[in-house]
Amino acid sequence: MLKTILSITGRPGLFKIVTNGKNMLLVEDLCTKRRFPAHSRDKIVSLGDIAMYTDADEVPLSQVLENARKLYDGARADVKALVAEGRLRDEFARILPDFDRERVYDNDIKKFFTWYNILIDAGCTAFVEAEPEGAAKEAAEYAAESQD
């Protein structure tokens, strides 16, 4: 699902792909539902391609969003209060305990919480795609066969 949600440099908010054309995408703002073209010259990033730095590796943004959804029980996070109280990093550490404190900046964390709230408001709560039942069963059977 996050593959179809975009961040466009220079435009606030998040956008959903509606359709694509020659050298452009037709996108819809998740908040205002306004549609407009995003051209190939715009810097467009799919949320499905973003990861957060940790001490060991990188964690996909979808997993970090899922951790936040579980922590907040699907409710919004109060970003303004976190910034005002200076608890932004502490709160993010509850979501992703081993995030790389040198490479993940306060602006990155604030953007994460802003995106999380936009997605929650838009009704997008399925951040991690569930693996189809058959695929999990086939993978387990294949692993069992390869050990024989």
XYZ file of C-alpha atoms in Angstrom:
148
model
C 0.000 0.000 0.000
C 2.806 2.428 0.798
C 4.179 1.994 -2.731
C 1.296 4.141 -4.023
C 1.762 6.878 -1.402
C 4.259 9.557 -2.427
C 6.239 12.416 -1.002
C 6.960 15.198 -3.500
C 9.789 17.615 -2.739
C 8.567 21.176 -2.460
C 4.972 20.178 -1.681
C 3.723 19.643 1.869
C 1.832 16.477 2.702
C 1.493 13.068 1.083
C -0.063 12.070 -2.200
C -1.704 8.984 -3.653
C -1.121 7.917 -7.254
C -4.355 8.106 -9.230
C -2.977 7.272 -12.677
C 0.097 7.821 -14.780
C 0.650 9.404 -18.138
C 3.566 10.284 -20.360
C 6.280 11.871 -18.187
C 3.868 12.555 -15.318
C 1.668 11.091 -12.622
C -1.788 12.253 -11.655
C -1.729 12.403 -7.854
C -4.258 13.215 -5.164
C -3.445 15.034 -1.934
C -4.397 12.735 0.965
C -5.671 15.673 3.053
C -7.469 17.929 0.577
C -8.301 15.276 -2.071
C -7.189 17.823 -4.695
C -5.698 16.265 -7.831
C -2.832 17.626 -9.888
C -0.059 16.368 -12.183
C 3.382 15.531 -10.806
C 5.941 15.720 -13.581
C 9.120 13.753 -14.117
C 11.178 16.812 -13.144
C 9.696 16.713 -9.610
C 11.573 14.717 -6.999
C 9.056 12.014 -6.115
C 9.685 9.314 -3.519
C 7.417 6.391 -2.699
C 6.997 5.748 1.032
C 7.532 2.077 0.256
C 11.133 2.895 -0.735
C 12.053 4.762 2.455
C 13.870 3.195 5.415
C 15.056 4.477 8.790
C 18.636 4.059 9.958
C 19.248 1.855 12.980
C 22.469 0.926 14.736
C 22.591 -2.410 12.915
C 20.790 -1.929 9.611
C 17.897 -0.085 7.997
C 14.249 -0.724 8.895
C 11.568 -0.151 6.231
C 9.325 2.837 6.928
C 6.313 0.521 6.742
C 7.547 -1.381 9.804
C 8.256 1.817 11.744
C 4.761 3.117 10.897
C 3.280 -0.195 12.033
C 5.186 0.068 15.337
C 3.754 3.568 15.834
C 0.225 2.393 14.999
C 0.502 -0.342 17.627
C 1.959 2.038 20.227
C -0.799 4.624 19.700
C -3.596 2.080 19.072
C -4.265 3.669 15.679
C -4.645 7.173 17.141
C -2.791 10.336 16.102
C 0.461 11.421 17.716
C 0.607 14.923 19.223
C 3.647 16.260 17.358
C 3.358 19.836 18.642
C 3.382 18.688 22.275
C 6.363 16.393 21.650
C 8.345 19.230 20.055
C 7.338 21.755 22.738
C 8.284 19.380 25.562
C 11.535 18.332 23.868
C 10.474 14.672 23.860
C 10.613 14.054 20.114
C 13.620 11.712 20.209
C 12.458 9.955 23.377
C 9.050 9.234 21.865
C 10.616 8.005 18.614
C 12.851 5.702 20.682
C 9.677 4.043 21.998
C 8.738 3.262 18.392
C 12.195 2.312 17.094
C 14.501 1.758 20.104
C 17.729 1.193 18.168
C 17.449 4.086 15.689
C 20.800 5.643 14.762
C 20.917 8.797 16.869
C 23.652 10.347 14.714
C 22.100 9.825 11.280
C 18.400 10.332 12.128
C 17.814 14.054 12.668
C 15.026 15.818 14.551
C 13.545 16.983 11.223
C 13.378 13.351 10.052
C 11.536 12.347 13.214
C 9.149 15.285 12.976
C 8.441 14.408 9.330
C 7.818 10.790 10.351
C 5.206 11.827 12.934
C 3.611 14.253 10.465
C 3.373 11.527 7.815
C 2.009 9.074 10.372
C -0.760 11.524 11.316
C -1.615 12.229 7.660
C -1.901 8.502 6.946
C -4.052 7.890 10.037
C -6.343 10.810 9.117
C -6.675 9.422 5.580
C -7.700 6.030 6.955
C -4.519 4.267 5.840
C -3.649 1.854 8.625
C -2.387 -1.229 6.780
C 1.276 -0.302 6.757
C 2.750 -3.802 6.566
C 1.296 -6.012 3.876
C 0.216 -9.353 5.215
C 1.796 -12.290 3.443
C -0.849 -14.416 1.759
C -1.621 -17.579 3.731
C -0.689 -19.842 0.845
C 2.647 -18.128 0.324
C 3.636 -18.560 3.983
C 2.646 -22.232 3.903
C 4.562 -22.816 0.652
C 7.651 -21.086 2.086
C 7.511 -23.282 5.202
C 7.108 -26.439 3.113
C 9.987 -25.430 0.839
C 12.229 -24.758 3.866
C 11.332 -28.147 5.337
C 12.061 -29.934 2.028
C 15.394 -28.193 1.541
C 16.587 -29.394 4.968
C 16.027 -33.061 4.020
